[in-house]
Amino acid sequence: MNKTELIEHIAVQTDISKAAATRALESVIDAIKTTLKKGDSVSLVGFGTFAVGKRVARLGRNPRTGTAIKIKAAKVPKFRPGKALKDALN
């Protein structure tokens, strides 16, 4: 499912326009981004938790030439599924 299909699904399930569903989805995504940017986590009970992880700086290799390159440290988004989501899949 892509973003357009998700917007259509939200519109049908909630009986609202696609424009309103788009605004709602964009608002949720923006809220998650803003919260993660501050270093906090977002917990949706039954669905899962979005959090920020840290990846340390490391040495890597250029696959084409084999030369060593430095890979900078980075903050990365992580998602940990909740129990209800895990149970829904099994």
C-alpha angles and dihedrals in degrees: 000000000000130000095270092051090047091052090050091049091051091048093051096043095048098035094235132126122275089244091056091045089051091052091048094050092045089050092053092047091047092050091051092048093048093049093047091047088058089053096250128123132238117222120194106186111232093013109057149262130282113206142162119253128190124230114200124227112267145170117258137175130243102236093211100050103016092229119143117253132186116241112203124231113263144185112237132191116243132191124203112190119228126238094257091054092048091049091049090059097051 
